[in-house]
Structure formats: C-alpha cells, structure tokens
Coordinates of C-alpha atoms in Angstrom, one line a residue:
X571 CA -0.1 -0.5 0.0
X572 CA 1.1 3.8 -1.3
X573 CA 0.5 6.9 0.3
X574 CA 2.6 9.5 1.8
X575 CA 2.2 11.3 5.0
X576 CA 0.8 15.2 4.6
X577 CA 0.4 16.0 8.5
X578 CA 1.5 14.4 11.3
X579 CA 0.3 14.1 14.3
X580 CA 2.7 12.7 16.9
X581 CA -0.1 11.4 18.8
X582 CA -0.8 7.4 19.6
X583 CA -4.5 6.7 17.8
X584 CA -6.2 5.3 20.8
X585 CA -8.5 2.7 18.9
X586 CA -5.3 1.5 17.6
X587 CA -4.5 -0.2 21.4
X588 CA -7.9 -1.1 22.4
X589 CA -8.0 -4.1 24.5
X590 CA -9.5 -7.1 23.3
X591 CA -10.7 -10.0 26.2
X592 CA -9.5 -13.3 25.5
X593 CA -12.7 -15.3 24.0
X594 CA -14.6 -17.5 26.1
X595 CA -14.4 -21.0 25.5
X596 CA -18.1 -22.0 24.9
X597 CA -17.3 -19.7 22.0
X598 CA -18.0 -20.3 18.7
X599 CA -15.4 -21.1 16.3
X600 CA -14.3 -17.0 15.0
X601 CA -14.2 -17.3 11.2
X602 CA -12.6 -14.6 9.4
X603 CA -15.4 -11.7 7.9
X604 CA -14.7 -10.0 4.7
X605 CA -17.8 -7.7 3.7
X606 CA -17.2 -5.9 0.4
X607 CA -20.0 -3.0 -0.7
X608 CA -19.7 -1.5 -3.8
X609 CA -21.1 1.5 -4.5
X610 CA -23.8 2.4 -7.1
X611 CA -23.1 -0.7 -8.8
X612 CA -26.4 -1.7 -9.8
X613 CA -27.9 -6.2 -10.4
X614 CA -27.7 -6.4 -13.8
X615 CA -23.7 -5.2 -13.4
X616 CA -22.6 -9.1 -13.4
X617 CA -22.3 -11.4 -16.2
X618 CA -23.6 -14.1 -13.6
X619 CA -26.5 -11.9 -13.3
X620 CA -27.6 -12.0 -17.1
X621 CA -25.3 -9.0 -18.9
X622 CA -23.3 -10.3 -22.1
X623 CA -20.9 -7.4 -22.0
X624 CA -19.7 -6.8 -18.9
X625 CA -16.5 -9.2 -17.6
X626 CA -16.8 -10.1 -14.7
X627 CA -14.9 -13.6 -13.8
X628 CA -13.6 -13.2 -10.2
X629 CA -17.5 -12.5 -9.1
X630 CA -19.5 -14.5 -11.1
X631 CA -17.1 -17.1 -9.5
X632 CA -17.5 -15.7 -6.5
X633 CA -21.6 -15.8 -7.5
X634 CA -22.0 -19.5 -8.9
X635 CA -20.5 -20.7 -5.7
X636 CA -21.6 -19.2 -2.8
X637 CA -25.2 -19.2 -1.2
X638 CA -26.9 -15.8 -3.0
X639 CA -29.6 -14.5 -1.7
X640 CA -31.7 -13.8 -4.1
X641 CA -34.6 -11.5 -2.8
X642 CA -32.0 -9.0 -0.9
X643 CA -33.0 -5.3 -0.2
X644 CA -30.7 -1.8 0.6
X645 CA -31.8 1.7 0.8
X646 CA -32.1 3.4 -2.3
X647 CA -29.6 5.4 -1.6
X648 CA -25.9 5.4 0.1
X649 CA -25.8 6.5 3.5
X650 CA -29.3 5.1 4.8
X651 CA -27.7 1.8 3.5
X652 CA -24.3 1.8 5.0
X653 CA -25.8 2.9 8.8
X654 CA -28.4 -0.3 8.7
X655 CA -26.2 -2.2 7.4
X656 CA -23.4 -1.1 10.1
X657 CA -26.1 -1.9 12.1
X658 CA -29.2 -3.9 11.9
X659 CA -30.9 -0.6 12.4
X660 CA -32.8 1.1 10.1
X661 CA -30.3 3.9 8.8
X662 CA -33.6 7.2 10.1
X663 CA -33.7 5.1 13.8
X664 CA -29.8 5.9 13.8
X665 CA -30.3 10.0 12.8
X666 CA -28.9 8.8 9.3
X667 CA -31.3 10.4 6.6
X668 CA -29.8 11.7 3.4
X669 CA -26.2 11.4 2.0
X670 CA -25.8 15.5 2.5
X671 CA -26.8 18.7 4.0
X672 CA -26.5 16.7 7.4
X673 CA -28.5 13.2 7.3
X674 CA -24.8 12.0 6.6
X675 CA -24.5 11.2 10.3
X676 CA -25.3 8.3 12.5
X677 CA -25.4 8.6 16.1
X678 CA -22.5 7.8 17.9
X679 CA -23.9 6.1 20.3
X680 CA -25.1 3.8 17.4
X681 CA -22.7 -0.4 17.7
X682 CA -21.0 -0.8 14.7
X683 CA -20.5 -4.2 13.7
X684 CA -17.1 -3.6 14.6
X685 CA -17.5 -2.6 17.6
X686 CA -19.7 -6.1 18.1
X687 CA -17.4 -8.4 16.9
X688 CA -14.4 -6.4 18.8
X689 CA -15.4 -7.8 22.1
X690 CA -15.6 -11.2 20.3
X691 CA -11.3 -10.3 19.6
X692 CA -11.8 -9.4 16.7
X693 CA -9.5 -6.7 15.1
X694 CA -11.3 -4.3 12.6
X695 CA -10.6 -2.7 9.1
X696 CA -12.3 -0.3 6.8
X697 CA -11.6 0.6 3.0
X698 CA -12.6 3.2 1.0
X699 CA -16.0 4.4 1.4
X700 CA -17.2 5.9 5.0
X701 CA -19.6 8.4 4.7
X702 CA -21.5 8.1 8.2
X703 CA -20.0 10.6 9.5
X704 CA -16.0 12.4 8.8
X705 CA -15.8 14.3 11.9
X706 CA -15.0 12.9 16.2
X707 CA -16.8 11.0 17.0
X708 CA -18.5 9.8 13.9
X709 CA -15.4 8.2 12.2
X710 CA -14.5 4.4 11.9
X711 CA -12.2 4.9 14.4
X712 CA -13.9 5.7 16.8
X713 CA -16.7 3.6 16.0
X714 CA -15.0 0.9 16.0
X715 CA -12.4 0.4 13.6
X716 CA -8.5 0.2 15.0
X717 CA -7.1 1.1 10.9
X718 CA -9.0 3.1 8.4
X719 CA -8.4 4.7 5.0
X720 CA -11.5 6.1 3.4
X721 CA -12.4 9.6 1.6
X722 CA -14.2 12.3 3.2
X723 CA -17.9 12.8 2.3
X724 CA -20.2 10.6 0.4
X725 CA -17.2 10.5 -2.5
X726 CA -14.1 11.4 -4.4
X727 CA -14.6 14.6 -5.8
X728 CA -17.7 16.3 -4.4
X729 CA -17.4 18.6 -2.3
X730 CA -17.5 17.5 0.8
X731 CA -14.3 15.5 0.2
X732 CA -10.7 17.5 0.3
X733 CA -10.2 20.4 -1.8
X734 CA -6.9 19.1 -3.7
X735 CA -9.7 16.0 -4.3
X736 CA -12.5 18.6 -6.0
X737 CA -10.1 21.0 -7.5
X738 CA -9.0 18.2 -9.9
X739 CA -11.8 17.1 -11.8
X740 CA -11.0 14.1 -14.1
X741 CA -8.2 13.0 -11.7
X742 CA -9.3 12.7 -9.1
X743 CA -9.8 9.4 -8.5
X744 CA -5.8 8.9 -9.5
X745 CA -3.7 10.1 -6.2
X746 CA -6.5 11.0 -4.0
X747 CA -6.0 12.8 -0.7
X748 CA -7.5 10.2 1.9
X749 CA -7.2 9.7 6.2
X750 CA -5.7 7.0 7.7
X751 CA -6.6 6.6 10.4
X752 CA -7.4 10.7 11.1
X753 CA -3.8 11.6 8.8
X754 CA -4.4 13.5 5.8
X755 CA -2.7 10.9 3.9
X756 CA -1.9 11.1 -0.1
X757 CA -2.6 7.8 -1.9
X758 CA 0.1 6.6 -4.6
X759 CA -2.7 5.1 -7.5
X760 CA -5.8 4.6 -8.8
X761 CA -8.7 4.4 -5.6
X762 CA -10.0 0.9 -6.2
X763 CA -5.9 -0.7 -6.2
X764 CA -5.1 2.0 -3.2
X765 CA -7.9 0.3 -1.0
X766 CA -7.1 -3.4 -2.0
X767 CA -4.2 -3.3 -1.3
X768 CA -5.0 -1.3 1.6
X769 CA -7.1 -4.7 2.6
X770 CA -4.2 -7.3 2.0
X771 CA -1.9 -5.5 4.1
X772 CA -4.4 -5.6 6.7
X773 CA -5.3 -9.3 5.7
X774 CA -1.7 -10.2 6.1
X775 CA -0.5 -8.1 9.3
X776 CA -2.4 -9.5 11.7
X777 CA -1.3 -13.4 13.0
X778 CA -4.1 -15.4 14.2
X779 CA -6.0 -13.0 15.4
X780 CA -9.6 -13.0 13.6
X781 CA -10.0 -10.0 11.4
X782 CA -13.8 -8.5 10.1
X783 CA -13.0 -6.4 7.6
X784 CA -15.1 -4.0 6.0
X785 CA -14.4 -2.8 1.9
X786 CA -15.9 -0.6 0.6
X787 CA -14.8 0.5 -3.2
X788 CA -16.4 3.8 -4.2
X789 CA -16.6 3.2 -7.2
X790 CA -18.3 2.5 -9.7
X791 CA -20.3 6.3 -8.5
X792 CA -19.5 9.2 -9.7
X793 CA -17.5 10.7 -11.5
X794 CA -16.4 7.7 -14.3
X795 CA -12.9 8.0 -14.1
X796 CA -11.2 5.2 -14.7
X797 CA -7.6 3.5 -14.9
X798 CA -7.0 2.6 -19.5
X799 CA -6.0 0.2 -19.7
X800 CA -9.6 -1.3 -18.3
X801 CA -11.3 1.8 -20.1
X802 CA -9.5 -0.2 -23.4
X803 CA -11.6 -3.5 -23.1
X804 CA -15.1 -1.5 -23.4
X805 CA -14.0 1.3 -25.7
X806 CA -15.3 0.8 -28.6
X807 CA -18.2 -1.7 -27.4
X808 CA -21.6 -1.5 -29.0
X809 CA -24.6 -1.4 -26.7
X810 CA -27.8 -3.4 -28.7
X811 CA -30.1 -1.8 -26.4
X812 CA -32.8 -2.2 -29.4
X813 CA -32.7 -6.1 -28.9
X814 CA -31.1 -6.2 -25.7
X815 CA -32.6 -8.7 -23.7
X816 CA -34.9 -5.9 -20.6
X817 CA -36.6 -9.0 -19.3
X818 CA -40.0 -7.5 -19.0
X819 CA -39.3 -4.1 -17.9
X820 CA -42.5 -2.1 -18.3
X821 CA -40.5 1.2 -19.5
X822 CA -38.1 1.4 -21.6
X823 CA -35.0 3.7 -20.9
X824 CA -33.7 3.8 -24.9
X825 CA -29.6 5.3 -24.7
X826 CA -27.9 7.7 -26.3
X827 CA -24.2 8.3 -27.3
X828 CA -23.6 9.8 -23.2
X829 CA -25.3 6.8 -21.9
X830 CA -24.1 3.8 -23.5
X831 CA -20.4 5.8 -22.7
X832 CA -21.3 6.1 -19.0
X833 CA -22.1 2.0 -19.3
X834 CA -18.3 1.2 -21.5
X835 CA -17.3 3.1 -18.1
X836 CA -19.3 2.0 -15.4
X837 CA -17.6 -1.3 -16.7
X838 CA -14.7 -1.2 -17.0
X839 CA -14.5 0.1 -12.7
X840 CA -16.4 -3.0 -11.9
X841 CA -13.9 -4.6 -14.1
X842 CA -11.4 -3.1 -12.5
X843 CA -13.1 -3.8 -8.7
X844 CA -13.2 -7.8 -10.4
X845 CA -10.1 -8.0 -11.0
X846 CA -9.3 -6.2 -7.2
X847 CA -11.7 -8.5 -5.8
X848 CA -9.4 -11.4 -7.6
X849 CA -6.0 -10.4 -5.9
X850 CA -8.3 -10.1 -2.4
X851 CA -9.4 -13.7 -2.4
X852 CA -5.3 -15.1 -3.8
X853 CA -4.4 -13.2 -1.2
X854 CA -6.7 -14.6 1.5
X855 CA -4.6 -18.0 0.0
X856 CA -0.9 -17.2 0.5
X857 CA -2.2 -16.8 4.1
X858 CA -4.2 -19.5 4.2
X859 CA -7.5 -18.0 5.7
X860 CA -9.0 -18.1 2.5
X861 CA -11.1 -22.0 4.2
X862 CA -12.3 -19.8 7.9
X863 CA -13.2 -16.3 5.7
X864 CA -17.0 -16.1 5.7
X865 CA -16.9 -13.5 2.4
X866 CA -19.8 -11.1 1.7
X867 CA -20.9 -9.1 -1.9
X868 CA -23.4 -6.3 -1.6
X869 CA -23.5 -3.6 -3.3
X870 CA -26.0 0.1 -1.9
X871 CA -28.0 0.4 -4.2
X872 CA -29.4 0.4 -8.0
X873 CA -27.4 2.0 -11.3
X874 CA -27.2 5.6 -11.2
X875 CA -27.3 5.3 -15.0
X876 CA -29.4 3.8 -17.5
X877 CA -28.3 0.7 -18.3
X878 CA -29.3 -3.1 -17.8
X879 CA -31.0 -4.3 -14.9
X880 CA -31.2 -7.4 -15.3
X881 CA -35.1 -6.5 -16.1
X882 CA -36.1 -5.1 -12.7
X883 CA -37.7 -1.0 -12.7
X884 CA -36.2 2.1 -11.8
X885 CA -33.1 3.0 -9.8
X886 CA -30.9 4.5 -7.7
X887 CA -33.1 6.5 -5.4
X888 CA -36.3 4.7 -6.7
X889 CA -38.0 2.0 -4.3
X890 CA -38.8 0.0 -7.2
X891 CA -37.1 -3.1 -7.8
X892 CA -34.0 -1.6 -9.4
X893 CA -33.2 0.8 -7.3
X894 CA -33.2 -1.3 -4.0
X895 CA -32.7 -4.8 -5.2
X896 CA -28.8 -6.2 -4.4
X897 CA -27.0 -9.1 -5.8
X898 CA -26.0 -11.0 -2.2
X899 CA -23.4 -13.3 -2.0
X900 CA -22.1 -15.0 0.6
X901 CA -18.7 -17.6 0.4
X902 CA -18.3 -19.6 3.1
X903 CA -18.5 -23.3 1.9
X904 CA -16.5 -24.6 5.5
X905 CA -19.5 -23.4 6.8
X906 CA -22.6 -23.2 4.0
X907 CA -22.2 -25.8 2.8
X908 CA -22.7 -26.0 -1.3
X909 CA -23.4 -22.8 -3.2
X910 CA -27.8 -22.5 -3.5
X911 CA -30.2 -19.5 -4.2
X912 CA -32.4 -18.7 -1.0
X913 CA -35.3 -16.7 -1.6
X914 CA -37.2 -15.4 1.4
X915 CA -37.1 -11.6 1.2
X916 CA -34.5 -10.6 3.8
X917 CA -32.5 -6.7 3.8
X918 CA -29.4 -4.9 4.7
X919 CA -30.6 -4.8 8.8
X920 CA -30.6 -8.5 9.2
X921 CA -25.8 -8.6 8.3
X922 CA -25.5 -8.1 12.1
X923 CA -27.4 -9.9 13.6
X924 CA -26.3 -12.6 11.4
X925 CA -23.1 -12.0 11.4
X926 CA -23.5 -11.9 15.7
X927 CA -24.9 -15.1 15.3
X928 CA -22.2 -16.9 14.1
X929 CA -19.5 -15.4 16.0
X930 CA -21.7 -15.7 19.3
X931 CA -22.2 -12.4 20.0
X932 CA -24.9 -9.9 21.1
X933 CA -26.2 -7.2 20.2
X934 CA -26.7 -4.0 22.4
X935 CA -29.6 -2.3 20.7
X936 CA -32.6 -3.6 19.9
X937 CA -32.5 -3.7 16.1
X938 CA -34.9 -4.1 13.7
X939 CA -33.3 -7.5 11.3
X940 CA -33.0 -10.4 12.3
X941 CA -31.0 -13.5 11.3
X942 CA -30.9 -15.1 8.7
X943 CA -28.3 -18.2 9.5
X944 CA -30.3 -20.8 9.5
X945 CA -30.8 -20.6 5.8
X946 CA -27.6 -19.7 5.2
X947 CA -26.1 -23.4 6.7
X948 CA -29.2 -24.8 4.8
X949 CA -31.3 -25.5 7.7
X950 CA -33.8 -24.7 6.5
X951 CA -34.4 -24.2 2.6
X952 CA -35.2 -20.3 2.3
X953 CA -35.4 -16.8 4.9
X954 CA -38.0 -17.1 7.2
X955 CA -41.2 -15.2 6.8
X956 CA -44.2 -13.2 7.5
X957 CA -42.0 -9.9 8.4
X958 CA -42.7 -7.3 6.9
X959 CA -39.7 -4.2 5.4
X960 CA -39.9 -0.6 4.8
X961 CA -38.4 1.8 2.3
X962 CA -38.9 6.0 2.4
X963 CA -35.9 8.7 0.3
X964 CA -36.9 12.3 -0.5
X965 CA -33.6 14.6 -0.2
X966 CA -34.8 15.9 4.4
X967 CA -36.7 13.8 6.2
X968 CA -39.6 11.9 4.6
X969 CA -43.0 11.8 4.3
X970 CA -46.4 10.8 3.3
X971 CA -46.0 7.8 0.9
X972 CA -43.6 9.8 -1.7
X973 CA -41.1 6.8 -3.0
X974 CA -41.5 4.8 -0.8
X975 CA -42.5 1.2 -0.8
X976 CA -43.5 -1.6 1.5
X977 CA -42.5 -5.4 0.9
X978 CA -44.6 -8.6 2.7
X979 CA -43.2 -12.4 1.5
X980 CA -45.5 -12.2 -1.5
X981 CA -46.7 -7.8 -2.0
X982 CA -45.1 -4.2 -2.5
X983 CA -46.1 -1.5 -2.4
X984 CA -44.7 1.4 -3.8
X985 CA -45.9 5.1 -3.0
X986 CA -44.5 7.1 -6.7
X987 CA -42.2 9.8 -6.5
X988 CA -45.1 12.1 -7.3
X989 CA -45.1 15.7 -5.3
X990 CA -48.2 17.3 -7.8
X991 CA -50.1 13.5 -7.5
X992 CA -52.1 12.6 -4.9
X993 CA -50.6 10.9 -1.4
X994 CA -51.8 8.0 -2.2
X995 CA -51.4 7.0 -5.1
X996 CA -50.0 3.7 -5.2
X997 CA -48.6 0.5 -6.7
X998 CA -49.3 -2.7 -5.2
X999 CA -47.2 -5.8 -7.2
X1000 CA -47.6 -9.2 -6.6
X1001 CA -43.8 -10.1 -6.6
X1002 CA -44.1 -14.3 -6.8
X1003 CA -45.7 -13.7 -9.9
X1004 CA -44.3 -10.2 -11.4
X1005 CA -41.1 -9.6 -9.9
X1006 CA -40.7 -6.9 -13.3
X1007 CA -43.5 -4.1 -11.5
X1008 CA -45.6 -4.4 -14.9
X1009 CA -48.8 -5.1 -13.1
X1010 CA -50.6 -2.6 -10.8
X1011 CA -52.8 -4.7 -8.8
X1012 CA -54.3 -1.4 -6.3
X1013 CA -57.8 -1.5 -7.5
X1014 CA -57.8 -5.3 -7.6
X1015 CA -57.0 -5.8 -3.5
X1016 CA -57.9 -2.2 -2.3
X1017 CA -58.0 -3.8 1.3
X1018 CA -54.6 -5.5 0.3
X1019 CA -53.2 -1.9 -0.1
X1020 CA -55.3 -0.1 3.0
X1021 CA -53.3 -2.2 4.9
X1022 CA -49.5 -2.0 4.6
X1023 CA -50.7 1.8 4.2
X1024 CA -51.1 1.5 7.1
X1025 CA -48.2 -0.2 8.8
X1026 CA -46.7 1.6 6.4
X1027 CA -47.6 5.4 8.4
X1028 CA -47.3 3.6 11.8
X1029 CA -43.7 2.7 11.1
X1030 CA -42.6 5.7 9.4
X1031 CA -44.4 8.0 13.3
X1032 CA -42.3 5.6 15.1
X1033 CA -39.0 6.8 12.9
X1034 CA -39.9 9.7 13.0
X1035 CA -39.7 10.2 16.8
X1036 CA -36.7 8.0 16.8
X1037 CA -33.9 9.8 19.4
X1038 CA -31.2 9.7 16.6
X1039 CA -33.5 11.6 14.4
X1040 CA -35.2 14.3 16.7
X1041 CA -31.9 16.0 17.6
X1042 CA -29.2 16.9 16.1
X1043 CA -25.6 15.2 16.0
X1044 CA -22.8 18.2 16.8
X1045 CA -19.3 17.9 15.3
X1046 CA -16.9 18.0 18.5
X1047 CA -14.5 20.6 18.3
X1048 CA -11.1 19.2 18.5
X1049 CA -10.1 14.8 18.3
X1050 CA -8.5 13.4 20.7
X1051 CA -5.5 13.5 18.7
X1052 CA -5.4 17.5 18.9
X1053 CA -5.7 17.4 15.6
X1054 CA -7.3 20.5 13.6
X1055 CA -10.9 20.4 12.9
X1056 CA -11.7 20.6 9.1
X1057 CA -16.5 21.2 8.7
X1058 CA -17.4 20.3 4.9
X1059 CA -20.1 21.0 2.6
X1060 CA -21.1 17.3 3.2
X1061 CA -22.7 18.6 6.7
X1062 CA -24.1 22.0 5.9
X1063 CA -28.1 22.2 7.2
X1064 CA -29.8 25.3 5.6
X1065 CA -32.4 26.3 2.5
X1066 CA -29.2 27.2 0.8
X1067 CA -26.9 23.4 0.7
X1068 CA -29.2 22.5 -2.4
X1069 CA -25.8 25.2 -3.4
X1070 CA -23.1 22.8 -2.6
X1071 CA -21.3 22.5 -5.3
X1072 CA -21.8 27.0 -6.1
X1073 CA -19.5 29.2 -4.2
X1074 CA -23.3 30.8 -3.4
X1075 CA -23.7 27.9 -1.7
X1076 CA -23.9 28.2 2.4
X1077 CA -25.5 27.0 5.0
X1078 CA -24.7 26.3 8.9
X1079 CA -22.5 23.5 10.7
X1080 CA -23.7 22.4 14.7
X1081 CA -21.2 22.2 17.0
X1082 CA -19.8 20.8 20.2
X1083 CA -17.1 23.2 22.3
X1084 CA -16.4 20.9 24.7
X1085 CA -14.0 23.0 26.7
X1086 CA -14.5 26.7 27.4
X1087 CA -11.5 28.4 26.0
X1088 CA -9.6 29.9 23.0
X1089 CA -9.8 28.5 19.7
X1090 CA -8.9 29.5 16.1
X1091 CA -11.0 30.1 12.4
X1092 CA -9.1 29.4 9.1
X1093 CA -12.4 30.1 6.0
X1094 CA -10.9 28.3 2.7
X1095 CA -13.3 29.9 -0.3
X1096 CA -12.0 27.8 -3.2
X1097 CA -13.1 30.9 -6.0
X1098 CA -11.6 33.5 -3.8
X1099 CA -13.8 36.7 -3.0
X1100 CA -16.3 37.6 -6.5
X1101 CA -15.7 41.6 -4.9
X1102 CA -16.4 43.9 -1.9
X1103 CA -17.9 42.4 1.0
X1104 CA -18.5 41.9 5.1
X1105 CA -16.4 38.6 5.4
X1106 CA -18.7 36.6 9.1
X1107 CA -17.8 34.0 11.3
X1108 CA -20.9 33.2 14.2
X1109 CA -20.9 30.9 16.9
X1110 CA -23.7 30.7 19.2
X1111 CA -23.4 34.6 20.1
X1112 CA -19.9 35.2 19.6
X1113 CA -19.8 36.8 15.8
X1114 CA -16.6 38.3 14.0
X1115 CA -17.0 40.6 10.9
X1116 CA -14.5 42.4 8.7
X1117 CA -14.9 44.4 5.8
X1118 CA -13.1 42.6 3.0
X1119 CA -12.1 44.3 0.3
X1120 CA -9.3 41.6 -1.4
X1121 CA -11.2 38.7 -3.9
X1122 CA -7.3 37.0 -4.8
X1123 CA -6.7 35.7 -1.4
X1124 CA -9.0 33.0 -0.1
X1125 CA -7.9 32.3 3.4
X1126 CA -8.5 34.2 6.1
X1127 CA -8.5 34.1 9.7
X1128 CA -10.6 34.9 12.5
X1129 CA -8.1 33.8 16.0
X1130 CA -8.7 33.7 19.6
X1131 CA -12.3 33.6 19.6
X1132 CA -13.0 32.8 23.6
X1133 CA -16.2 30.6 23.3
X1134 CA -17.5 28.5 26.4
X1135 CA -18.5 24.8 26.6
X1136 CA -21.7 24.3 24.8
X1137 CA -23.8 22.9 21.3
X1138 CA -23.5 26.3 19.1
X1139 CA -25.0 26.8 15.4
X1140 CA -21.4 27.6 13.6
X1141 CA -22.7 29.9 10.4
X1142 CA -19.7 31.3 7.7
X1143 CA -20.3 33.2 5.1
X1144 CA -19.3 35.6 3.0
X1145 CA -21.9 38.9 1.8
X1146 CA -21.3 40.6 -1.0
X1147 CA -21.5 44.4 -1.6
X1148 CA -19.9 45.0 -4.8
X1149 CA -20.1 45.1 -8.1
X1150 CA -23.4 45.5 -8.7
X1151 CA -23.3 42.0 -10.5
X1152 CA -22.0 39.7 -7.6
X1153 CA -23.7 40.9 -4.9
X1154 CA -25.3 37.8 -2.7
X1155 CA -24.5 35.8 0.2
X1156 CA -21.3 32.8 -1.0
X1157 CA -20.3 30.4 1.8
X1158 CA -16.6 29.1 1.8
X1159 CA -15.8 25.7 1.2
X1160 CA -14.7 24.2 4.9
X1161 CA -13.7 26.0 7.9
X1162 CA -10.5 24.3 9.8
X1163 CA -10.2 25.0 13.5
X1164 CA -8.2 24.7 16.2
X1165 CA -7.9 25.2 19.9
X1166 CA -5.5 26.6 21.1
X1167 CA -3.7 24.6 24.6

C-alpha cells in the first residue's frame, strides 16, 4: 500500500490499542469476515446476472460458489444503506436520512458491526467509503475500527471531499488525498487499487487474530474515472439497446450516446473491482485463511445511469426493484455447504444480526433486522417469512407516502415519487408472479393497499420520533489526537445547501465546544471572493465581522474566539456588496478549527 503522510501529529490513536477480551471457552469458532460493498453497482452489473457485455469473471465465480440470497434489499441511496448495514437498524433510527445537508451522520452511540465483533476479540478494518460522519465522534476509528483508510464525505471529488481532490476534475480517483486513522495522507494509484492494497496489508499483518474487513469501494460511483487499461476493453463496446435482453421492465429506457459511454466506463470500473476482488482472494489463500473466511459481496443501491438492470424497473433513488434489489453472495463453504439460491426477503438490516449469531456475540441495541443464518447453513430452505420491510427516501426528512415501499412475502406497495399527485397514488405488485413490477394490482386488492399503507404510517411515525433523528449530531471542535477539525460542505445544513457545489452555496454546522477556551478559525474560499463585502463568523452568540476588499485571497483567519463549553450553531459567510452583479451570500468551501492549548 503506497501513501505519503500529508501531516503527522505524534499522538497514538487510541483505537489501535484497544484491549480485547479473551474469548470464552464456549465461544463458537470465530471465522474471519470480509464484507465487500460497491457503490452504485446495480443488480445487472454482473455477468452472472445475464449481462453479456460486462467482464466480471471473479465475481461470477464467487456467485456460482456462494449461497445467493435472491431477494435481498437495501435503501435507495448510499448513506442510509451503510447505516443499516453497520447497525442492523433502519437508517432513520440511527439519525441518517440523506446523503448530504447534515443527513449522513450516524449517531455516535450506535453499535456497529466492528464494535460488536471487537467484543469477541476481532481486529477490525475499513477501507474505502465510510459516509457516516467525517468528524469526531462519528469517524470509523470512533465507531470500532482499528484501521481505517477512507475518503471524506460521500465521494471523491464531491464538494464535501478534500479540496485537493475536488479541484482535480477528471483525475481525483488517481492519487487521491485520503484519511488514514485520522491523518491526511497522499495515496499513490487508482482509488480501488489503493483500498484493495490496504485491505491485503490488513489481512497479511494480523497473525492468528480473527478479523473483520469492510472493503467499501467508492466505485463505480460518479465521477466515472477509470484506468486506461480497464477502459480499453470497453472502448468500442456496442450497446445493442434495441435488442438487449431487458426481460420484463415496464418502461424501456432508450440509451443515448452519452448513456452508452457511461455504461462503458461503469463496466470498466466494475471490471477493475473484479480484478481487485481476485487479488484479495489470492491474498487470503496465500495467508492460509481462505477456508476460515466468510466473504460477503453486496452493493449499496441500484445503478445511477441507464443500462442493463436484469429487467428490474427503476434506478438509484427509486424504491422500485431496480433501485433497492441488489446482489447478495455469501461464500463460506466450510460452514454453509453447497452453493445454492435461497429465496425469501432479506435486507441490509439483517447482516449484523446474522453475523452476531454466527460469532456468538450479543448486540446492545434492539434491532430491526433478524438473522438469516439458518438459511445460510441449509437448516431451512428459505429465509423465514412473515415479515414486513419498509423503504422511503427523499431529500430531507420522510414526508407522507412519497417514494416509499412496503414489502411482504408476496406483495409490494409503492408510493410514487410525484409531488403533484395525490399522496395515496399507490401501486401494488405481486412479486411472486411479477418480479419486474409490470402489473398494478391496487384496484384489484384495495384491502391490501389499505393494510400495507397503514403499516407504513405506523412505521414512519415510529421512525420520526427516533431519538437519533430528533436531535442534531454536533461536530466536536476537537479530536482526541489534537488534529485540527475540518467542517465540510457535506455536513452543513440550511436551505442553500442544495448549492453545495456552487460558490453561492452556504449553510451552518451544529458544533460542540468541548471546553471553554480559545479557538482559531480559518475560512477557505476556493474561488476567492467575488468583490467587496463583509466576512462573517458566528458561533452561538460570538460573532466576528470584517470588511474585505481583497478578492484574490482564499484563506481568512479569525483567531482567539473565546467560547464557552456547549452546543452551538456555527455560521460562516461572505456577503458581497459590490460589484452589482456579484451581490449575494457566499459560503466557504470548508472551515478549519483548532483548539488552542
């Protein structure tokens, strides 16, 4: 693994030296566990699922030799999926309701898979995309991971990412700036290769101690940046969209040239992931731990772009099958026996309870998910039925029946994402006979619509009063290691946060001042200032303002703010007076905060 330390603070990271209890004599055998999660890779982005254009030999082989959960669900977008995956609880219950604008910070008190497995003596590592909080106490190292090499915010080159990545449009996936156990480091290589190198190092350096490895690729999420050698395979790939086997979708999406080019790049990114999974599997064999390692492969939601979707309707962000139904392969022949398809509905919330039962650990919280280990071990032929799964996502907090779904053993109720329609504009599908959601049965079974819509309202009402959703999750203006705190655009709140990639975007952060004292603030405006005006910083009732006539300088400091311990709203903005065409409010790209000794 190649990366250079960008800055170093000589303080040992406490998470790396956590005391681990010795396993009890009656503890079940503890397998190593690898959870691989890809970003925006849809159900159809695998050769195994009938895509004749994509080259995924390693993942196809993994699928053929695994227990395959054929009806596995996640959330429509990434951060809610990751919160549910890590905790066994609906994302809303953990405080995660969106991907940005302050909605992607998971409550610090949530117990993650990493924290759970550490109680059984596991060492833990995460490599890739975290997207559940960039600052203390929400970072992966604060949430149970001994080793963490991750990018910031929701993705490389997004406005919440380090500016050094954001500013390198088209190249941020190569040699990115990352965070290694809280320290900023300069990586060398393509991001998926870098994260896999780190994962292999983690596997090879742990001795006999069991490990939990969370390899969360940020690919094939946009921007679609891929190594030339991977793209070469698909450069001239035709996409026969008129004759392509779209099995049963009730809306054929004609691909334009830009969609075909996007598919080429996505397939190249997935092929690169495929090769990296192959490298990781070879490392397991070389280390002699392959037979005692459970390898799980999932994706976080459906595809963002138009392309082959195994016939399912909808894409990322949608609660139709194409948005929330994903591959789920569980490879552990030593424990699970012969490869096979396992029917029955299962979801991201079930992963933690399943791993808990496998390892003999006991979660602290009340879970929304349930273990499907009996189905994996062939004690039963299918995932246990008789349950109801719920899905909803819009920008911001859940509202009414918009973009929601309720899934039972047979039926699926969908509330359309159409704000101009009546809130009871439902569709009902029998997925046992119509997996591609082509026949709306809502008029035929009004009693089922009524029953499932009432269940949904009960669930939504429960989620809306979840303690973690009702309160803010403040960023602490310090870290245990003494590093400066970076407030980024992914976490700010307010109506102008939708302009997060614009200089005129602005918002506020909820912050926690840990102790009374003096604090220094640096505001970074990546495009400089548009003219003359006032520069402002406000933390609670403490406010500073200066008149600025310099439009070239990018960094501005407010030093020695005397703050009392407590929770506050932090605002930072520039109000432009002149010239006329530039009048308005502008937000900084980020704010750096350092607590003085």
